[in-house]
Amino acid sequence: MTDLGQAVPVSICIITGNEERNIAACLDSLGNIPDEVIVLDGGSQDRTVEIALSKGAVIYRHPFDGFGAQKQRAVDLARNDWVFFLDADERMTESLRGKLSDLLKSPDLLCQKAAYKVSRINYFGNRRIDHGGWEEDHLIRFFNRKKTSFDGKIVHEEIRTPEQTGKIEGPLNHFPVSSIEEFIQKNLRYARMKAETKKPISPFSAIFLMIFSPPAVFLRMYLLRLGFLDGLEGFVLASLYGFFSFMKVLERLVPGNER
């Protein structure tokens, strides 16, 4: 899958877990960029692995033990120093592929930085969201694996590097959920994972937070961060995040989450 014009080979790394809805479109979006595609699967029970194999990916398996650890494990499997990390629900755009290809063909320019940020456009279903905290964000996704590492957080993990970072123009498109039901299931899972990293709180503090946090989160997203400009989707997202601020507190009171 190597582009004959590129001087620096790049590995694409992806972790998966029941991603049959997303993985084909994700892999199809890569074009001729990767020298290899690594998919580290955490125990999918759907057709994720079958689809990834049909698209030419190299498959590894390891039980999922948190996003930071799993992503670092996938990076460690790469044979190339330069890695582009994608989530299964992300797609490379034509613009991004072009800019990345140009950079790979300029090794001297490429190696001036240890890592590069990429902008990401977020969608709720098929509707692009431009406000409320879901507006375009910038994440390190392309990096030299010998000079960087994931921070090991169980959720909301990030790439760490002591060196300066650059930026590649051209966005990723991000399709995290296709329905409200999927959003609720995914975020309940994240709330439980996050609760495992937090200290237990007193019942009094929990009651206070459960009363005041949901409306505060809703108002911040919907009014202060202009979520109302995204129409019905903006209202739904602000409402859902208010609900999950309640659930995050509740999870810290459930027996078994206390340390």
PDB file of C-alpha atoms in Angstrom:
ATOM      1  CA  MET A   1       0.000   0.000   0.000  1.00  0.00           C
ATOM      2  CA  THR A   2       3.011   2.272  -0.287  1.00  0.00           C
ATOM      3  CA  ASP A   3       2.974   5.399  -2.433  1.00  0.00           C
ATOM      4  CA  LEU A   4       6.131   5.124  -4.545  1.00  0.00           C
ATOM      5  CA  GLY A   5       6.769   8.850  -4.236  1.00  0.00           C
ATOM      6  CA  GLN A   6       6.980   9.036  -0.483  1.00  0.00           C
ATOM      7  CA  ALA A   7      10.390   9.019   1.155  1.00  0.00           C
ATOM      8  CA  VAL A   8       9.291   8.240   4.717  1.00  0.00           C
ATOM      9  CA  PRO A   9       7.134   5.153   5.406  1.00  0.00           C
ATOM     10  CA  VAL A  10       4.282   5.577   7.877  1.00  0.00           C
ATOM     11  CA  SER A  11       2.285   3.096   9.929  1.00  0.00           C
ATOM     12  CA  ILE A  12      -1.405   3.663  10.593  1.00  0.00           C
ATOM     13  CA  CYS A  13      -2.519   2.328  13.983  1.00  0.00           C
ATOM     14  CA  ILE A  14      -6.132   1.772  15.062  1.00  0.00           C
ATOM     15  CA  ILE A  15      -7.653   0.085  18.097  1.00  0.00           C
ATOM     16  CA  THR A  16     -11.057  -1.534  17.781  1.00  0.00           C
ATOM     17  CA  GLY A  17     -13.863  -3.059  19.787  1.00  0.00           C
ATOM     18  CA  ASN A  18     -17.075  -3.938  17.928  1.00  0.00           C
ATOM     19  CA  GLU A  19     -16.501  -1.361  15.203  1.00  0.00           C
ATOM     20  CA  GLU A  20     -18.058  -3.111  12.210  1.00  0.00           C
ATOM     21  CA  ARG A  21     -20.127   0.017  11.518  1.00  0.00           C
ATOM     22  CA  ASN A  22     -17.019   2.176  11.176  1.00  0.00           C
ATOM     23  CA  ILE A  23     -13.924   0.200  10.297  1.00  0.00           C
ATOM     24  CA  ALA A  24     -14.447  -0.182   6.528  1.00  0.00           C
ATOM     25  CA  ALA A  25     -14.991   3.548   5.958  1.00  0.00           C
ATOM     26  CA  CYS A  26     -12.033   4.367   8.218  1.00  0.00           C
ATOM     27  CA  LEU A  27      -9.668   2.075   6.303  1.00  0.00           C
ATOM     28  CA  ASP A  28     -11.014   3.167   2.915  1.00  0.00           C
ATOM     29  CA  SER A  29     -10.224   6.782   3.793  1.00  0.00           C
ATOM     30  CA  LEU A  30      -6.479   6.080   4.079  1.00  0.00           C
ATOM     31  CA  GLY A  31      -5.820   5.921   0.342  1.00  0.00           C
ATOM     32  CA  ASN A  32      -2.193   5.159  -0.513  1.00  0.00           C
ATOM     33  CA  ILE A  33      -0.734   6.850   2.566  1.00  0.00           C
ATOM     34  CA  PRO A  34       0.201   3.897   4.817  1.00  0.00           C
ATOM     35  CA  ASP A  35       3.111   1.523   4.457  1.00  0.00           C
ATOM     36  CA  GLU A  36       1.249  -0.728   6.905  1.00  0.00           C
ATOM     37  CA  VAL A  37      -2.066  -0.675   8.755  1.00  0.00           C
ATOM     38  CA  ILE A  38      -2.195  -2.177  12.234  1.00  0.00           C
ATOM     39  CA  VAL A  39      -5.522  -2.942  13.903  1.00  0.00           C
ATOM     40  CA  LEU A  40      -5.312  -3.987  17.548  1.00  0.00           C
ATOM     41  CA  ASP A  41      -8.633  -5.524  18.506  1.00  0.00           C
ATOM     42  CA  GLY A  42      -9.797  -5.644  22.104  1.00  0.00           C
ATOM     43  CA  GLY A  43     -12.216  -8.556  21.732  1.00  0.00           C
ATOM     44  CA  SER A  44     -14.788  -7.655  19.077  1.00  0.00           C
ATOM     45  CA  GLN A  45     -17.756  -9.990  18.819  1.00  0.00           C
ATOM     46  CA  ASP A  46     -19.001  -8.600  15.512  1.00  0.00           C
ATOM     47  CA  ARG A  47     -17.422  -8.528  12.018  1.00  0.00           C
ATOM     48  CA  THR A  48     -14.763  -5.915  12.831  1.00  0.00           C
ATOM     49  CA  VAL A  49     -11.775  -8.234  12.434  1.00  0.00           C
ATOM     50  CA  GLU A  50     -13.181  -9.895   9.310  1.00  0.00           C
ATOM     51  CA  ILE A  51     -13.728  -6.527   7.627  1.00  0.00           C
ATOM     52  CA  ALA A  52     -10.312  -5.177   8.628  1.00  0.00           C
ATOM     53  CA  LEU A  53      -8.602  -8.286   7.258  1.00  0.00           C
ATOM     54  CA  SER A  54     -10.454  -7.889   3.960  1.00  0.00           C
ATOM     55  CA  LYS A  55      -9.086  -4.341   3.718  1.00  0.00           C
ATOM     56  CA  GLY A  56      -5.480  -5.487   4.117  1.00  0.00           C
ATOM     57  CA  ALA A  57      -4.904  -4.583   7.761  1.00  0.00           C
ATOM     58  CA  VAL A  58      -2.566  -6.563   9.999  1.00  0.00           C
ATOM     59  CA  ILE A  59      -4.600  -7.806  12.981  1.00  0.00           C
ATOM     60  CA  TYR A  60      -3.407  -8.214  16.551  1.00  0.00           C
ATOM     61  CA  ARG A  61      -5.512  -9.027  19.592  1.00  0.00           C
ATOM     62  CA  HIS A  62      -5.218  -7.986  23.224  1.00  0.00           C
ATOM     63  CA  PRO A  63      -7.923  -7.621  25.896  1.00  0.00           C
ATOM     64  CA  PHE A  64      -8.893  -3.980  26.304  1.00  0.00           C
ATOM     65  CA  ASP A  65      -7.457  -2.487  29.505  1.00  0.00           C
ATOM     66  CA  GLY A  66      -7.929   1.240  28.971  1.00  0.00           C
ATOM     67  CA  PHE A  67      -7.489   3.561  26.010  1.00  0.00           C
ATOM     68  CA  GLY A  68      -4.028   4.878  26.873  1.00  0.00           C
ATOM     69  CA  ALA A  69      -2.477   1.455  27.419  1.00  0.00           C
ATOM     70  CA  GLN A  70      -4.193  -0.113  24.395  1.00  0.00           C
ATOM     71  CA  LYS A  71      -3.185   2.684  22.043  1.00  0.00           C
ATOM     72  CA  GLN A  72       0.425   2.573  23.215  1.00  0.00           C
ATOM     73  CA  ARG A  73       0.398  -1.188  22.685  1.00  0.00           C
ATOM     74  CA  ALA A  74      -0.735  -0.687  19.088  1.00  0.00           C
ATOM     75  CA  VAL A  75       2.002   1.884  18.473  1.00  0.00           C
ATOM     76  CA  ASP A  76       4.616  -0.492  19.860  1.00  0.00           C
ATOM     77  CA  LEU A  77       3.598  -3.022  17.198  1.00  0.00           C
ATOM     78  CA  ALA A  78       4.409  -0.650  14.326  1.00  0.00           C
ATOM     79  CA  ARG A  79       7.477  -1.373  12.231  1.00  0.00           C
ATOM     80  CA  ASN A  80       7.968   2.273  11.230  1.00  0.00           C
ATOM     81  CA  ASP A  81       9.146   5.164  13.399  1.00  0.00           C
ATOM     82  CA  TRP A  82       6.446   7.501  12.088  1.00  0.00           C
ATOM     83  CA  VAL A  83       2.894   6.628  13.100  1.00  0.00           C
ATOM     84  CA  PHE A  84      -0.489   8.145  12.354  1.00  0.00           C
ATOM     85  CA  PHE A  85      -3.079   7.128  14.927  1.00  0.00           C
ATOM     86  CA  LEU A  86      -6.741   6.975  13.979  1.00  0.00           C
ATOM     87  CA  ASP A  87      -9.842   6.085  15.919  1.00  0.00           C
ATOM     88  CA  ALA A  88     -12.139   3.702  14.071  1.00  0.00           C
ATOM     89  CA  ASP A  89     -14.856   6.373  13.898  1.00  0.00           C
ATOM     90  CA  GLU A  90     -12.559   8.863  12.131  1.00  0.00           C
ATOM     91  CA  ARG A  91     -11.934   9.396   8.423  1.00  0.00           C
ATOM     92  CA  MET A  92      -9.002  11.016   6.646  1.00  0.00           C
ATOM     93  CA  THR A  93     -10.108  13.717   4.236  1.00  0.00           C
ATOM     94  CA  GLU A  94      -8.599  14.142   0.771  1.00  0.00           C
ATOM     95  CA  SER A  95      -7.069  17.409   1.934  1.00  0.00           C
ATOM     96  CA  LEU A  96      -5.375  15.736   4.895  1.00  0.00           C
ATOM     97  CA  ARG A  97      -4.044  12.895   2.745  1.00  0.00           C
ATOM     98  CA  GLY A  98      -2.520  15.410   0.356  1.00  0.00           C
ATOM     99  CA  LYS A  99      -0.826  17.472   3.071  1.00  0.00           C
ATOM    100  CA  LEU A 100       0.451  14.362   4.848  1.00  0.00           C
ATOM    101  CA  SER A 101       1.814  12.918   1.605  1.00  0.00           C
ATOM    102  CA  ASP A 102       3.683  16.159   0.881  1.00  0.00           C
ATOM    103  CA  LEU A 103       5.210  16.118   4.352  1.00  0.00           C
ATOM    104  CA  LEU A 104       6.297  12.476   4.030  1.00  0.00           C
ATOM    105  CA  LYS A 105       8.114  13.381   0.808  1.00  0.00           C
ATOM    106  CA  SER A 106      10.124  16.074   2.652  1.00  0.00           C
ATOM    107  CA  PRO A 107      12.120  14.179   5.321  1.00  0.00           C
ATOM    108  CA  ASP A 108      14.177  17.194   6.382  1.00  0.00           C
ATOM    109  CA  LEU A 109      11.026  19.228   7.027  1.00  0.00           C
ATOM    110  CA  LEU A 110       9.220  16.294   8.647  1.00  0.00           C
ATOM    111  CA  CYS A 111      11.952  15.627  11.203  1.00  0.00           C
ATOM    112  CA  GLN A 112      11.955  19.211  12.500  1.00  0.00           C
ATOM    113  CA  LYS A 113       9.102  18.178  14.791  1.00  0.00           C
ATOM    114  CA  ALA A 114       8.508  15.064  16.882  1.00  0.00           C
ATOM    115  CA  ALA A 115       4.732  15.215  16.527  1.00  0.00           C
ATOM    116  CA  TYR A 116       2.031  16.960  14.534  1.00  0.00           C
ATOM    117  CA  LYS A 117      -1.466  18.066  15.420  1.00  0.00           C
ATOM    118  CA  VAL A 118      -4.397  17.533  13.099  1.00  0.00           C
ATOM    119  CA  SER A 119      -7.710  19.365  13.198  1.00  0.00           C
ATOM    120  CA  ARG A 120     -10.862  17.280  13.659  1.00  0.00           C
ATOM    121  CA  ILE A 121     -14.413  18.105  12.607  1.00  0.00           C
ATOM    122  CA  ASN A 122     -17.071  16.444  14.775  1.00  0.00           C
ATOM    123  CA  TYR A 123     -20.441  15.107  13.650  1.00  0.00           C
ATOM    124  CA  PHE A 124     -23.536  14.027  15.569  1.00  0.00           C
ATOM    125  CA  GLY A 125     -25.034  11.437  13.256  1.00  0.00           C
ATOM    126  CA  ASN A 126     -24.447  13.076   9.876  1.00  0.00           C
ATOM    127  CA  ARG A 127     -24.814  16.641  11.176  1.00  0.00           C
ATOM    128  CA  ARG A 128     -21.633  18.663  11.577  1.00  0.00           C
ATOM    129  CA  ILE A 129     -21.442  20.328  14.996  1.00  0.00           C
ATOM    130  CA  ASP A 130     -19.633  23.669  15.215  1.00  0.00           C
ATOM    131  CA  HIS A 131     -20.411  24.851  18.756  1.00  0.00           C
ATOM    132  CA  GLY A 132     -21.070  23.758  22.323  1.00  0.00           C
ATOM    133  CA  GLY A 133     -17.625  22.253  22.874  1.00  0.00           C
ATOM    134  CA  TRP A 134     -17.900  19.989  19.840  1.00  0.00           C
ATOM    135  CA  GLU A 135     -16.396  22.562  17.523  1.00  0.00           C
ATOM    136  CA  GLU A 136     -13.263  21.726  15.525  1.00  0.00           C
ATOM    137  CA  ASP A 137     -10.499  20.522  17.853  1.00  0.00           C
ATOM    138  CA  HIS A 138      -6.783  19.862  17.385  1.00  0.00           C
ATOM    139  CA  LEU A 139      -5.108  16.629  18.465  1.00  0.00           C
ATOM    140  CA  ILE A 140      -1.672  15.056  18.085  1.00  0.00           C
ATOM    141  CA  ARG A 141      -2.213  12.170  15.681  1.00  0.00           C
ATOM    142  CA  PHE A 142       1.012  11.971  13.636  1.00  0.00           C
ATOM    143  CA  PHE A 143       4.235  11.410  15.545  1.00  0.00           C
ATOM    144  CA  ASN A 144       7.622   9.771  15.825  1.00  0.00           C
ATOM    145  CA  ARG A 145       6.973   6.877  18.185  1.00  0.00           C
ATOM    146  CA  LYS A 146      10.555   6.982  19.513  1.00  0.00           C
ATOM    147  CA  LYS A 147      10.031  10.521  20.816  1.00  0.00           C
ATOM    148  CA  THR A 148       6.458  10.302  22.083  1.00  0.00           C
ATOM    149  CA  SER A 149       4.124   8.100  24.122  1.00  0.00           C
ATOM    150  CA  PHE A 150       0.520   7.907  25.239  1.00  0.00           C
ATOM    151  CA  ASP A 151      -0.019   9.046  28.825  1.00  0.00           C
ATOM    152  CA  GLY A 152      -1.652   5.786  29.944  1.00  0.00           C
ATOM    153  CA  LYS A 153      -4.973   7.283  31.068  1.00  0.00           C
ATOM    154  CA  ILE A 154      -7.837   4.823  31.024  1.00  0.00           C
ATOM    155  CA  VAL A 155      -9.958   7.338  29.097  1.00  0.00           C
ATOM    156  CA  HIS A 156      -9.349  10.772  27.527  1.00  0.00           C
ATOM    157  CA  GLU A 157      -5.750   9.782  26.849  1.00  0.00           C
ATOM    158  CA  GLU A 158      -3.245  12.059  25.117  1.00  0.00           C
ATOM    159  CA  ILE A 159       0.135  11.895  23.405  1.00  0.00           C
ATOM    160  CA  ARG A 160       3.048  13.190  25.483  1.00  0.00           C
ATOM    161  CA  THR A 161       6.197  14.674  24.007  1.00  0.00           C
ATOM    162  CA  PRO A 162       8.827  17.020  25.471  1.00  0.00           C
ATOM    163  CA  GLU A 163       9.539  18.451  22.011  1.00  0.00           C
ATOM    164  CA  GLN A 164       7.764  21.042  19.898  1.00  0.00           C
ATOM    165  CA  THR A 165       4.781  20.007  17.834  1.00  0.00           C
ATOM    166  CA  GLY A 166       3.793  21.043  14.349  1.00  0.00           C
ATOM    167  CA  LYS A 167       0.456  21.139  12.547  1.00  0.00           C
ATOM    168  CA  ILE A 168      -0.829  19.500   9.390  1.00  0.00           C
ATOM    169  CA  GLU A 169      -3.527  21.439   7.559  1.00  0.00           C
ATOM    170  CA  GLY A 170      -6.497  19.386   6.451  1.00  0.00           C
ATOM    171  CA  PRO A 171      -8.979  17.807   8.848  1.00  0.00           C
ATOM    172  CA  LEU A 172     -10.097  14.441  10.065  1.00  0.00           C
ATOM    173  CA  ASN A 173     -13.843  13.851  10.024  1.00  0.00           C
ATOM    174  CA  HIS A 174     -15.123  12.325  13.271  1.00  0.00           C
ATOM    175  CA  PHE A 175     -18.387  10.346  13.479  1.00  0.00           C
ATOM    176  CA  PRO A 176     -18.514   9.214  17.127  1.00  0.00           C
ATOM    177  CA  VAL A 177     -22.183   8.191  17.252  1.00  0.00           C
ATOM    178  CA  SER A 178     -24.987   7.443  14.815  1.00  0.00           C
ATOM    179  CA  SER A 179     -27.889   7.737  17.272  1.00  0.00           C
ATOM    180  CA  ILE A 180     -28.887   9.007  20.703  1.00  0.00           C
ATOM    181  CA  GLU A 181     -29.014   5.408  21.937  1.00  0.00           C
ATOM    182  CA  GLU A 182     -25.402   4.810  20.892  1.00  0.00           C
ATOM    183  CA  PHE A 183     -24.346   8.098  22.483  1.00  0.00           C
ATOM    184  CA  ILE A 184     -25.920   7.060  25.805  1.00  0.00           C
ATOM    185  CA  GLN A 185     -24.319   3.600  25.767  1.00  0.00           C
ATOM    186  CA  LYS A 186     -20.872   4.948  24.890  1.00  0.00           C
ATOM    187  CA  ASN A 187     -20.906   7.724  27.461  1.00  0.00           C
ATOM    188  CA  LEU A 188     -22.236   5.484  30.237  1.00  0.00           C
ATOM    189  CA  ARG A 189     -19.227   3.278  29.569  1.00  0.00           C
ATOM    190  CA  TYR A 190     -16.896   6.301  29.736  1.00  0.00           C
ATOM    191  CA  ALA A 191     -18.543   7.498  32.949  1.00  0.00           C
ATOM    192  CA  ARG A 192     -17.904   4.121  34.577  1.00  0.00           C
ATOM    193  CA  MET A 193     -14.314   4.025  33.373  1.00  0.00           C
ATOM    194  CA  LYS A 194     -13.706   7.558  34.597  1.00  0.00           C
ATOM    195  CA  ALA A 195     -15.215   6.743  37.995  1.00  0.00           C
ATOM    196  CA  GLU A 196     -12.557   4.070  38.471  1.00  0.00           C
ATOM    197  CA  THR A 197      -9.872   6.766  38.409  1.00  0.00           C
ATOM    198  CA  LYS A 198     -11.601   9.065  40.920  1.00  0.00           C
ATOM    199  CA  LYS A 199     -11.728   9.003  44.697  1.00  0.00           C
ATOM    200  CA  PRO A 200     -15.141   8.333  46.291  1.00  0.00           C
ATOM    201  CA  ILE A 201     -17.097  11.379  47.376  1.00  0.00           C
ATOM    202  CA  SER A 202     -19.339  11.976  50.369  1.00  0.00           C
ATOM    203  CA  PRO A 203     -23.135  11.695  49.995  1.00  0.00           C
ATOM    204  CA  PHE A 204     -23.507  15.406  50.784  1.00  0.00           C
ATOM    205  CA  SER A 205     -21.090  16.409  48.020  1.00  0.00           C
ATOM    206  CA  ALA A 206     -22.756  13.992  45.637  1.00  0.00           C
ATOM    207  CA  ILE A 207     -26.220  15.452  46.270  1.00  0.00           C
ATOM    208  CA  PHE A 208     -24.893  18.963  45.723  1.00  0.00           C
ATOM    209  CA  LEU A 209     -23.201  18.013  42.459  1.00  0.00           C
ATOM    210  CA  MET A 210     -26.162  16.008  41.170  1.00  0.00           C
ATOM    211  CA  ILE A 211     -28.473  18.975  41.723  1.00  0.00           C
ATOM    212  CA  PHE A 212     -26.310  21.756  40.330  1.00  0.00           C
ATOM    213  CA  SER A 213     -23.946  20.141  37.830  1.00  0.00           C
ATOM    214  CA  PRO A 214     -26.490  19.090  35.147  1.00  0.00           C
ATOM    215  CA  PRO A 215     -28.024  22.561  34.642  1.00  0.00           C
ATOM    216  CA  ALA A 216     -24.561  24.171  34.795  1.00  0.00           C
ATOM    217  CA  VAL A 217     -23.241  21.851  32.092  1.00  0.00           C
ATOM    218  CA  PHE A 218     -26.315  22.404  29.930  1.00  0.00           C
ATOM    219  CA  LEU A 219     -26.128  26.195  30.202  1.00  0.00           C
ATOM    220  CA  ARG A 220     -22.386  26.248  29.492  1.00  0.00           C
ATOM    221  CA  MET A 221     -22.759  24.158  26.338  1.00  0.00           C
ATOM    222  CA  TYR A 222     -26.035  25.553  25.048  1.00  0.00           C
ATOM    223  CA  LEU A 223     -25.649  29.244  25.856  1.00  0.00           C
ATOM    224  CA  LEU A 224     -22.066  30.158  26.729  1.00  0.00           C
ATOM    225  CA  ARG A 225     -20.541  27.952  24.030  1.00  0.00           C
ATOM    226  CA  LEU A 226     -23.323  28.751  21.544  1.00  0.00           C
ATOM    227  CA  GLY A 227     -24.711  25.255  21.178  1.00  0.00           C
ATOM    228  CA  PHE A 228     -28.096  26.750  20.230  1.00  0.00           C
ATOM    229  CA  LEU A 229     -26.575  27.672  16.861  1.00  0.00           C
ATOM    230  CA  ASP A 230     -26.463  23.954  16.012  1.00  0.00           C
ATOM    231  CA  GLY A 231     -30.242  23.711  16.187  1.00  0.00           C
ATOM    232  CA  LEU A 232     -31.964  20.648  17.585  1.00  0.00           C
ATOM    233  CA  GLU A 233     -28.698  18.684  17.688  1.00  0.00           C
ATOM    234  CA  GLY A 234     -27.119  21.394  19.831  1.00  0.00           C
ATOM    235  CA  PHE A 235     -29.996  21.208  22.320  1.00  0.00           C
ATOM    236  CA  VAL A 236     -29.878  17.398  22.419  1.00  0.00           C
ATOM    237  CA  LEU A 237     -26.111  17.336  23.008  1.00  0.00           C
ATOM    238  CA  ALA A 238     -26.266  19.911  25.809  1.00  0.00           C
ATOM    239  CA  SER A 239     -29.082  17.946  27.453  1.00  0.00           C
ATOM    240  CA  LEU A 240     -27.203  14.651  27.169  1.00  0.00           C
ATOM    241  CA  TYR A 241     -24.027  16.098  28.623  1.00  0.00           C
ATOM    242  CA  GLY A 242     -26.029  17.513  31.522  1.00  0.00           C
ATOM    243  CA  PHE A 243     -27.413  14.032  32.145  1.00  0.00           C
ATOM    244  CA  PHE A 244     -23.951  12.475  32.036  1.00  0.00           C
ATOM    245  CA  SER A 245     -22.595  14.988  34.524  1.00  0.00           C
ATOM    246  CA  PHE A 246     -25.208  13.499  36.874  1.00  0.00           C
ATOM    247  CA  MET A 247     -24.184   9.947  35.966  1.00  0.00           C
ATOM    248  CA  LYS A 248     -20.491  10.626  36.562  1.00  0.00           C
ATOM    249  CA  VAL A 249     -21.296  11.585  40.152  1.00  0.00           C
ATOM    250  CA  LEU A 250     -23.631   8.636  40.620  1.00  0.00           C
ATOM    251  CA  GLU A 251     -21.008   6.165  39.394  1.00  0.00           C
ATOM    252  CA  ARG A 252     -18.636   7.353  42.104  1.00  0.00           C
ATOM    253  CA  LEU A 253     -21.189   6.282  44.724  1.00  0.00           C
ATOM    254  CA  VAL A 254     -21.901   2.824  43.331  1.00  0.00           C
ATOM    255  CA  PRO A 255     -20.441   0.081  45.562  1.00  0.00           C
ATOM    256  CA  GLY A 256     -17.393  -1.424  43.940  1.00  0.00           C
ATOM    257  CA  ASN A 257     -16.114   1.856  42.486  1.00  0.00           C
ATOM    258  CA  GLU A 258     -14.657   2.912  45.825  1.00  0.00           C
ATOM    259  CA  ARG A 259     -10.990   2.230  46.355  1.00  0.00           C
TER     260      ARG A 259
END
